[in-house]
């Protein structure tokens, strides 16, 4: 049983409207093939998942997922552990390729209209444009500066001036600049957990991706650090499409424009966040958001 | 045994007091047995080092300026001649000096002794060992680290790779003398070589045109054959250790780097190798120290008991250094201790060589221990 | 890119397309890098597999070669001769034991005086050695019949030197103080042209001679028994050496033929690849000239079979003779040594007799033409008790003596190293303070880097003499095997190998103990167990598999070590004489690794000896694989799952 719901992006008032951030106008859709029968077309969808099955070796982990993720919004994936939300997220930059035997067995994932599993897709280019922040903050044991500059350096940027500007811009963006500007050469392993995670976000946006994937970015952090990160996510959604996996419903409610609920490898419900939490259409969703199972 | 009732009845007593029994003495006895076993090992180690130091250091160092006995380190080994005149005076001299002294003494000569290898210095063996270890380092580290990178980063983890890994692991336990046999069969007798006149025993000679052949006839006993053999002795250790170090770098680093758009190679070069390198180097240096100390693998592949020239003193050119057999310190020590009688004159060369050799090998091992301690503190995640 | 720009063109899918091909080829850079590492790994793996190939290539040829050698051994009749050889050598061994027993018995009477004589003579020769510088000119002068005024100063100088030498000499305590003074005075006065020995020395000689004859008288019965024992095999030995000669000639002929066959084959081969017709003809001519007259082994071995009746007659004679001689062996002897030797002979005798009886049957059944199967070359390699090379009679390649040597040395080494390394591991991990640990661990790991040849040198230069002098201490004489005969022996080698193996065992055992979860010890201590109880009841049992694996890997290291055993084990190729009990370990032996290192440099390439050494290499390779396999199994079976 697969049901997807159209994202009524402009009809549902964003829950963070009070922050004064208006939804950016939809860009002209260049993507032609992204419409599918089961998911309503979203005029400015940047990621399109169509009839996707995913397997780890012989074991199927995701079943016939259809999903359109809108540009420059925060989309949250929620669901109990093992429901496949992280798996799906990791499909978007093909980091799942690293796991032996993991593959998409049916359907496709399109980003900006391009099927990213096709032969001629350059992984480096893909990942440059689809950034990712991991569950555990994992800065390299290098200096703060080098951590942020890493992405640019691997893309061949070695001009000091460019790197300096980028580091400042990203750290400012991640609200770290004022804290760290005096010790850019210190080892990043010495930062606190929250700072490390924000540094990872700064590092991820240094390559100026269009999409930022976040895999439970706050699960290892204390409440104060979490609130800082959430604030940051909220800021980031001005410039980036953010997809965040979280096991905290409160967090989804706080940061996400849209929310998708997964259960046992299936997408159960996908709707604006308000709707999911206030008026879920599926029984399972309702049970989950009420905390009846986890 | 006290009961709780008694405890409460007499509040002044300590309920947690030690129970007196001979168990306590037994325990401390066992503990001291263990302790003394440990210290016996340490004392034996210390006494071996001290013995060699006391007997060997005077050969190399002296109490008067310039404090170093340079001739022992800068001369080639030679036969020691001891002449005695009728007044009981003894003259120690080199083969060239014998005639001069004989002429001087004339009829006064009472007897003459010759002690092989015990005169001169040990420059030849030192140079030989350095050459062998040099070749070994290049081959073992190059092949070893590259193989480890392939096995841990690139190879698809399947049955075949698992088998290869198991084979490598098992080979690290194979006796070094067996590697010597293998080196003899492989590098000395059948490794490929470019030559214009392939030997009769060549396994296969492939003509290259212009009169040259690739001939599988081996490199003969040579630095090259010995160095390669040593390299394969330590290769299993280097590969296993390097792979472990690569595995120890958290997977997250790789994922993050890839997620930032780095290519596989960039990820390995910038995010894996820098963090694995300290460990790889530490274990490699230890492996090299082991290779430098091995005797059995070079016995039939490179070493020579006696040679009166340094490798570059000849008409064979630069490449000639690597295609001839050399003296090597461990083999020299073997020759000195097994092939000549022990007496007061041979002792100088024996203890001197052992001392120099031990200092060389131990400084390698010591460097690796220090390196590991420093890096262990520096790289932690 | 600035955010605004991005908003302008967020859907540029072209960015995702791969860049141009590297160097215009249809491979990209990543693949080239991958191939580079892959080929390196490939080379490594291939070469490591080649190890087995090269060992096998050189070693496998051994089986047919040895088969051929064994078949010649049979065809030429050497086997026939060895049927007699075996009892004869047994008889010789028993005789020498009896002689030693006799010597021990004679010593009870004559030893004291002989020792006194020997000690005095030894002191005399030592002093003479010291004064050679003064003696020589005097002797020359005397030779030249120089006048006394010339020789006198020389005599004075000599006497001075002698007196000086005597005053520093120490005489053993078997002389009383008075005797020592007397002896010293006599020694000081010695002159090179003295006709007779001084009186005290003379009396010592006379006393010794008298005691010797007394002893001979006392043990006349035993002496005659031993002599009778010696005479029993005389006739048999004579016939045996006759037939040996014939067999050896036949073998020589067979070898010649074999070489000729090889030469012919090579010539024919050369002819097929010859460049010119003339060369080819020359080769063919040479090949034709090589005569390959077959050897009729039946005719050649006929003389051996002809001797059979004579041998059949001699053997019963020998049996009765030796039985009779054996009757004379006394029931009891006075010295323990003699008792031991005589009882050894007594137990050997029935076995010997049955061997002698069997030998007749063996000779009758012997058939020169019975084929030697190829399996026999393998079994006689693995289970053969003789490793005899460069022999004028017959080379045998049986590894049993080497294997027993290796195993005994390994046993000694394991018995010493196991308690030490485990104790050190437990102490370091559980009891030592952190500072102590920081000092113990690197020091023990440092041992690993000591080159084995250095330890071998220590064994030769220090440890050998140390063991020997310790074994001479009177209060240690109860230790089996003491006093030690040989400086270089299995115990010496085992001691050094134990020291070498300790770091391996220690580090791995320490790791294993360290891997026991802290929760275990906490739980135990929370129940009120003491530290020691916790260690021995919880931690050690939990890490026992790791400790066992550590011991096995240490064993692998001990078996595979070459230089120490080559230098220190004594290199005697024989199955040790186990009649000494534990003292056996003080005998010298040879080992699997040592034999390769010692002999490979000196044999001609491709000969059966060369191939046999490669077979020993294969055997070592297999042993190390088996040990490794078991170590892994042990770890796997008792694998400890961390919660």
PDB file of N, CA and C in Angstrom, chain B residues 10-74:
ATOM      1  N   UNK B  10      28.703  -4.030  68.658  1.00  0.00           N
ATOM      2  CA  UNK B  10      29.912  -3.308  69.022  1.00  0.00           C
ATOM      3  C   UNK B  10      30.210  -2.275  67.943  1.00  0.00           C
ATOM      4  N   UNK B  11      29.641  -1.098  68.084  1.00  0.00           N
ATOM      5  CA  UNK B  11      29.758  -0.106  67.027  1.00  0.00           C
ATOM      6  C   UNK B  11      31.194   0.379  66.812  1.00  0.00           C
ATOM      7  N   UNK B  12      32.070   0.157  67.744  1.00  0.00           N
ATOM      8  CA  UNK B  12      33.439   0.658  67.584  1.00  0.00           C
ATOM      9  C   UNK B  12      34.253  -0.130  66.575  1.00  0.00           C
ATOM     10  N   UNK B  13      33.891  -1.394  66.295  1.00  0.00           N
ATOM     11  CA  UNK B  13      34.734  -2.198  65.397  1.00  0.00           C
ATOM     12  C   UNK B  13      34.474  -1.837  63.940  1.00  0.00           C
ATOM     13  N   UNK B  14      35.477  -2.083  63.139  1.00  0.00           N
ATOM     14  CA  UNK B  14      35.393  -1.793  61.706  1.00  0.00           C
ATOM     15  C   UNK B  14      34.806  -2.993  60.984  1.00  0.00           C
ATOM     16  N   UNK B  15      33.660  -2.858  60.378  1.00  0.00           N
ATOM     17  CA  UNK B  15      33.045  -4.019  59.704  1.00  0.00           C
ATOM     18  C   UNK B  15      33.803  -4.415  58.438  1.00  0.00           C
ATOM     19  N   UNK B  16      34.646  -3.536  57.930  1.00  0.00           N
ATOM     20  CA  UNK B  16      35.342  -3.838  56.670  1.00  0.00           C
ATOM     21  C   UNK B  16      36.805  -4.190  56.902  1.00  0.00           C
ATOM     22  N   UNK B  17      37.113  -4.534  58.148  1.00  0.00           N
ATOM     23  CA  UNK B  17      38.512  -4.842  58.441  1.00  0.00           C
ATOM     24  C   UNK B  17      38.952  -6.073  57.672  1.00  0.00           C
ATOM     25  N   UNK B  18      40.237  -6.112  57.377  1.00  0.00           N
ATOM     26  CA  UNK B  18      40.771  -7.252  56.653  1.00  0.00           C
ATOM     27  C   UNK B  18      40.676  -8.490  57.508  1.00  0.00           C
ATOM     28  N   UNK B  19      40.292  -9.585  56.885  1.00  0.00           N
ATOM     29  CA  UNK B  19      40.233 -10.808  57.642  1.00  0.00           C
ATOM     30  C   UNK B  19      41.607 -11.423  57.657  1.00  0.00           C
ATOM     31  N   UNK B  20      42.047 -11.699  58.855  1.00  0.00           N
ATOM     32  CA  UNK B  20      43.404 -12.246  58.965  1.00  0.00           C
ATOM     33  C   UNK B  20      43.401 -13.699  58.542  1.00  0.00           C
ATOM     34  N   UNK B  21      44.267 -14.019  57.641  1.00  0.00           N
ATOM     35  CA  UNK B  21      44.399 -15.418  57.262  1.00  0.00           C
ATOM     36  C   UNK B  21      45.717 -15.547  56.526  1.00  0.00           C
ATOM     37  N   UNK B  22      46.121 -16.773  56.283  1.00  0.00           N
ATOM     38  CA  UNK B  22      47.365 -16.920  55.528  1.00  0.00           C
ATOM     39  C   UNK B  22      47.116 -16.755  54.033  1.00  0.00           C
ATOM     40  N   UNK B  23      45.843 -16.503  53.711  1.00  0.00           N
ATOM     41  CA  UNK B  23      45.554 -16.269  52.305  1.00  0.00           C
ATOM     42  C   UNK B  23      46.312 -15.044  51.811  1.00  0.00           C
ATOM     43  N   UNK B  24      46.406 -14.079  52.714  1.00  0.00           N
ATOM     44  CA  UNK B  24      47.067 -12.833  52.356  1.00  0.00           C
ATOM     45  C   UNK B  24      48.535 -13.069  51.980  1.00  0.00           C
ATOM     46  N   UNK B  25      49.212 -13.840  52.826  1.00  0.00           N
ATOM     47  CA  UNK B  25      50.611 -14.120  52.518  1.00  0.00           C
ATOM     48  C   UNK B  25      50.719 -14.897  51.220  1.00  0.00           C
ATOM     49  N   UNK B  26      49.782 -15.801  51.013  1.00  0.00           N
ATOM     50  CA  UNK B  26      49.811 -16.591  49.789  1.00  0.00           C
ATOM     51  C   UNK B  26      49.664 -15.661  48.580  1.00  0.00           C
ATOM     52  N   UNK B  27      48.743 -14.723  48.721  1.00  0.00           N
ATOM     53  CA  UNK B  27      48.511 -13.805  47.604  1.00  0.00           C
ATOM     54  C   UNK B  27      49.756 -13.000  47.291  1.00  0.00           C
ATOM     55  N   UNK B  28      50.384 -12.469  48.328  1.00  0.00           N
ATOM     56  CA  UNK B  28      51.542 -11.636  48.040  1.00  0.00           C
ATOM     57  C   UNK B  28      52.674 -12.499  47.505  1.00  0.00           C
ATOM     58  N   UNK B  29      52.711 -13.744  47.955  1.00  0.00           N
ATOM     59  CA  UNK B  29      53.747 -14.643  47.441  1.00  0.00           C
ATOM     60  C   UNK B  29      53.573 -14.832  45.930  1.00  0.00           C
ATOM     61  N   UNK B  30      52.334 -15.109  45.526  1.00  0.00           N
ATOM     62  CA  UNK B  30      52.087 -15.336  44.103  1.00  0.00           C
ATOM     63  C   UNK B  30      52.400 -14.078  43.310  1.00  0.00           C
ATOM     64  N   UNK B  31      51.970 -12.962  43.866  1.00  0.00           N
ATOM     65  CA  UNK B  31      52.227 -11.710  43.163  1.00  0.00           C
ATOM     66  C   UNK B  31      53.721 -11.478  42.987  1.00  0.00           C
ATOM     67  N   UNK B  32      54.480 -11.799  44.027  1.00  0.00           N
ATOM     68  CA  UNK B  32      55.916 -11.591  43.907  1.00  0.00           C
ATOM     69  C   UNK B  32      56.566 -12.582  42.968  1.00  0.00           C
ATOM     70  N   UNK B  33      55.985 -13.792  42.882  1.00  0.00           N
ATOM     71  CA  UNK B  33      56.513 -14.742  41.903  1.00  0.00           C
ATOM     72  C   UNK B  33      56.343 -14.179  40.501  1.00  0.00           C
ATOM     73  N   UNK B  34      55.124 -13.701  40.224  1.00  0.00           N
ATOM     74  CA  UNK B  34      54.864 -13.129  38.905  1.00  0.00           C
ATOM     75  C   UNK B  34      55.820 -11.972  38.642  1.00  0.00           C
ATOM     76  N   UNK B  35      55.971 -11.141  39.666  1.00  0.00           N
ATOM     77  CA  UNK B  35      56.805  -9.968  39.495  1.00  0.00           C
ATOM     78  C   UNK B  35      58.244 -10.370  39.211  1.00  0.00           C
ATOM     79  N   UNK B  36      58.734 -11.355  39.957  1.00  0.00           N
ATOM     80  CA  UNK B  36      60.143 -11.699  39.750  1.00  0.00           C
ATOM     81  C   UNK B  36      60.339 -12.330  38.383  1.00  0.00           C
ATOM     82  N   UNK B  37      59.351 -13.106  37.907  1.00  0.00           N
ATOM     83  CA  UNK B  37      59.474 -13.662  36.553  1.00  0.00           C
ATOM     84  C   UNK B  37      59.638 -12.529  35.552  1.00  0.00           C
ATOM     85  N   UNK B  38      58.826 -11.486  35.721  1.00  0.00           N
ATOM     86  CA  UNK B  38      58.922 -10.353  34.809  1.00  0.00           C
ATOM     87  C   UNK B  38      60.302  -9.717  34.870  1.00  0.00           C
ATOM     88  N   UNK B  39      60.770  -9.524  36.102  1.00  0.00           N
ATOM     89  CA  UNK B  39      62.043  -8.820  36.210  1.00  0.00           C
ATOM     90  C   UNK B  39      63.224  -9.668  35.796  1.00  0.00           C
ATOM     91  N   UNK B  40      63.086 -10.999  35.902  1.00  0.00           N
ATOM     92  CA  UNK B  40      64.162 -11.855  35.391  1.00  0.00           C
ATOM     93  C   UNK B  40      64.357 -11.596  33.902  1.00  0.00           C
ATOM     94  N   UNK B  41      63.248 -11.516  33.165  1.00  0.00           N
ATOM     95  CA  UNK B  41      63.354 -11.240  31.727  1.00  0.00           C
ATOM     96  C   UNK B  41      64.084  -9.917  31.509  1.00  0.00           C
ATOM     97  N   UNK B  42      63.670  -8.904  32.265  1.00  0.00           N
ATOM     98  CA  UNK B  42      64.279  -7.589  32.060  1.00  0.00           C
ATOM     99  C   UNK B  42      65.761  -7.617  32.408  1.00  0.00           C
ATOM    100  N   UNK B  43      66.094  -8.333  33.477  1.00  0.00           N
ATOM    101  CA  UNK B  43      67.498  -8.354  33.893  1.00  0.00           C
ATOM    102  C   UNK B  43      68.347  -9.069  32.853  1.00  0.00           C
ATOM    103  N   UNK B  44      67.812 -10.174  32.320  1.00  0.00           N
ATOM    104  CA  UNK B  44      68.583 -10.886  31.295  1.00  0.00           C
ATOM    105  C   UNK B  44      68.803  -9.969  30.095  1.00  0.00           C
ATOM    106  N   UNK B  45      67.741  -9.291  29.686  1.00  0.00           N
ATOM    107  CA  UNK B  45      67.882  -8.369  28.558  1.00  0.00           C
ATOM    108  C   UNK B  45      68.965  -7.339  28.854  1.00  0.00           C
ATOM    109  N   UNK B  46      68.868  -6.747  30.029  1.00  0.00           N
ATOM    110  CA  UNK B  46      69.825  -5.709  30.374  1.00  0.00           C
ATOM    111  C   UNK B  46      71.231  -6.276  30.390  1.00  0.00           C
ATOM    112  N   UNK B  47      71.386  -7.504  30.915  1.00  0.00           N
ATOM    113  CA  UNK B  47      72.755  -8.001  31.016  1.00  0.00           C
ATOM    114  C   UNK B  47      73.331  -8.334  29.653  1.00  0.00           C
ATOM    115  N   UNK B  48      72.480  -8.782  28.732  1.00  0.00           N
ATOM    116  CA  UNK B  48      72.997  -9.036  27.380  1.00  0.00           C
ATOM    117  C   UNK B  48      73.494  -7.732  26.754  1.00  0.00           C
ATOM    118  N   UNK B  49      72.670  -6.703  26.879  1.00  0.00           N
ATOM    119  CA  UNK B  49      73.077  -5.418  26.295  1.00  0.00           C
ATOM    120  C   UNK B  49      74.353  -4.898  26.963  1.00  0.00           C
ATOM    121  N   UNK B  50      74.393  -5.005  28.287  1.00  0.00           N
ATOM    122  CA  UNK B  50      75.573  -4.485  28.977  1.00  0.00           C
ATOM    123  C   UNK B  50      76.808  -5.258  28.564  1.00  0.00           C
ATOM    124  N   UNK B  51      76.673  -6.576  28.501  1.00  0.00           N
ATOM    125  CA  UNK B  51      77.836  -7.380  28.131  1.00  0.00           C
ATOM    126  C   UNK B  51      78.384  -6.939  26.778  1.00  0.00           C
ATOM    127  N   UNK B  52      77.489  -6.833  25.811  1.00  0.00           N
ATOM    128  CA  UNK B  52      77.954  -6.459  24.469  1.00  0.00           C
ATOM    129  C   UNK B  52      78.512  -5.041  24.475  1.00  0.00           C
ATOM    130  N   UNK B  53      77.883  -4.179  25.255  1.00  0.00           N
ATOM    131  CA  UNK B  53      78.351  -2.802  25.301  1.00  0.00           C
ATOM    132  C   UNK B  53      79.751  -2.739  25.908  1.00  0.00           C
ATOM    133  N   UNK B  54      79.937  -3.457  27.022  1.00  0.00           N
ATOM    134  CA  UNK B  54      81.231  -3.375  27.706  1.00  0.00           C
ATOM    135  C   UNK B  54      82.343  -3.954  26.843  1.00  0.00           C
ATOM    136  N   UNK B  55      82.045  -5.052  26.168  1.00  0.00           N
ATOM    137  CA  UNK B  55      83.090  -5.670  25.365  1.00  0.00           C
ATOM    138  C   UNK B  55      83.238  -5.015  24.008  1.00  0.00           C
ATOM    139  N   UNK B  56      82.154  -4.472  23.483  1.00  0.00           N
ATOM    140  CA  UNK B  56      82.180  -3.970  22.107  1.00  0.00           C
ATOM    141  C   UNK B  56      82.508  -2.500  21.989  1.00  0.00           C
ATOM    142  N   UNK B  57      82.036  -1.704  22.949  1.00  0.00           N
ATOM    143  CA  UNK B  57      82.230  -0.260  22.826  1.00  0.00           C
ATOM    144  C   UNK B  57      83.702   0.134  22.756  1.00  0.00           C
ATOM    145  N   UNK B  58      84.590  -0.500  23.548  1.00  0.00           N
ATOM    146  CA  UNK B  58      85.999  -0.091  23.456  1.00  0.00           C
ATOM    147  C   UNK B  58      86.592  -0.294  22.068  1.00  0.00           C
ATOM    148  N   UNK B  59      86.015  -1.208  21.287  1.00  0.00           N
ATOM    149  CA  UNK B  59      86.547  -1.411  19.941  1.00  0.00           C
ATOM    150  C   UNK B  59      86.237  -0.205  19.069  1.00  0.00           C
ATOM    151  N   UNK B  60      85.059   0.357  19.265  1.00  0.00           N
ATOM    152  CA  UNK B  60      84.630   1.448  18.389  1.00  0.00           C
ATOM    153  C   UNK B  60      84.995   2.808  18.977  1.00  0.00           C
ATOM    154  N   UNK B  61      84.886   2.921  20.288  1.00  0.00           N
ATOM    155  CA  UNK B  61      85.184   4.214  20.910  1.00  0.00           C
ATOM    156  C   UNK B  61      86.477   4.107  21.720  1.00  0.00           C
ATOM    157  N   UNK B  62      87.074   5.245  21.966  1.00  0.00           N
ATOM    158  CA  UNK B  62      88.245   5.220  22.827  1.00  0.00           C
ATOM    159  C   UNK B  62      88.172   6.400  23.776  1.00  0.00           C
ATOM    160  N   UNK B  63      88.954   6.310  24.837  1.00  0.00           N
ATOM    161  CA  UNK B  63      88.871   7.352  25.857  1.00  0.00           C
ATOM    162  C   UNK B  63      89.697   8.574  25.481  1.00  0.00           C
ATOM    163  N   UNK B  64      90.602   8.387  24.547  1.00  0.00           N
ATOM    164  CA  UNK B  64      91.421   9.517  24.147  1.00  0.00           C
ATOM    165  C   UNK B  64      90.882  10.091  22.845  1.00  0.00           C
ATOM    166  N   UNK B  65      91.126  11.390  22.585  1.00  0.00           N
ATOM    167  CA  UNK B  65      90.652  11.966  21.323  1.00  0.00           C
ATOM    168  C   UNK B  65      91.206  11.171  20.163  1.00  0.00           C
ATOM    169  N   UNK B  66      90.532  11.002  19.061  1.00  0.00           N
ATOM    170  CA  UNK B  66      89.234  11.610  18.724  1.00  0.00           C
ATOM    171  C   UNK B  66      88.042  10.800  19.220  1.00  0.00           C
ATOM    172  N   UNK B  67      88.239   9.931  20.175  1.00  0.00           N
ATOM    173  CA  UNK B  67      87.161   9.185  20.851  1.00  0.00           C
ATOM    174  C   UNK B  67      86.493   8.126  19.981  1.00  0.00           C
ATOM    175  N   UNK B  68      86.754   8.175  18.682  1.00  0.00           N
ATOM    176  CA  UNK B  68      86.162   7.126  17.850  1.00  0.00           C
ATOM    177  C   UNK B  68      87.278   6.421  17.112  1.00  0.00           C
ATOM    178  N   UNK B  69      87.218   5.115  17.129  1.00  0.00           N
ATOM    179  CA  UNK B  69      88.218   4.334  16.423  1.00  0.00           C
ATOM    180  C   UNK B  69      87.796   4.255  14.960  1.00  0.00           C
ATOM    181  N   UNK B  70      88.233   5.264  14.209  1.00  0.00           N
ATOM    182  CA  UNK B  70      87.716   5.358  12.845  1.00  0.00           C
ATOM    183  C   UNK B  70      88.148   4.191  11.985  1.00  0.00           C
ATOM    184  N   UNK B  71      89.327   3.643  12.255  1.00  0.00           N
ATOM    185  CA  UNK B  71      89.800   2.613  11.332  1.00  0.00           C
ATOM    186  C   UNK B  71      88.894   1.396  11.374  1.00  0.00           C
ATOM    187  N   UNK B  72      88.261   1.133  12.513  1.00  0.00           N
ATOM    188  CA  UNK B  72      87.372  -0.022  12.582  1.00  0.00           C
ATOM    189  C   UNK B  72      86.136   0.198  11.715  1.00  0.00           C
ATOM    190  N   UNK B  73      85.739   1.448  11.607  1.00  0.00           N
ATOM    191  CA  UNK B  73      84.536   1.732  10.829  1.00  0.00           C
ATOM    192  C   UNK B  73      84.830   2.049   9.368  1.00  0.00           C
ATOM    193  N   UNK B  74      86.072   2.333   9.048  1.00  0.00           N
ATOM    194  CA  UNK B  74      86.347   2.775   7.676  1.00  0.00           C
ATOM    195  C   UNK B  74      87.255   1.831   6.920  1.00  0.00           C
TER     196      UNK B  74
END
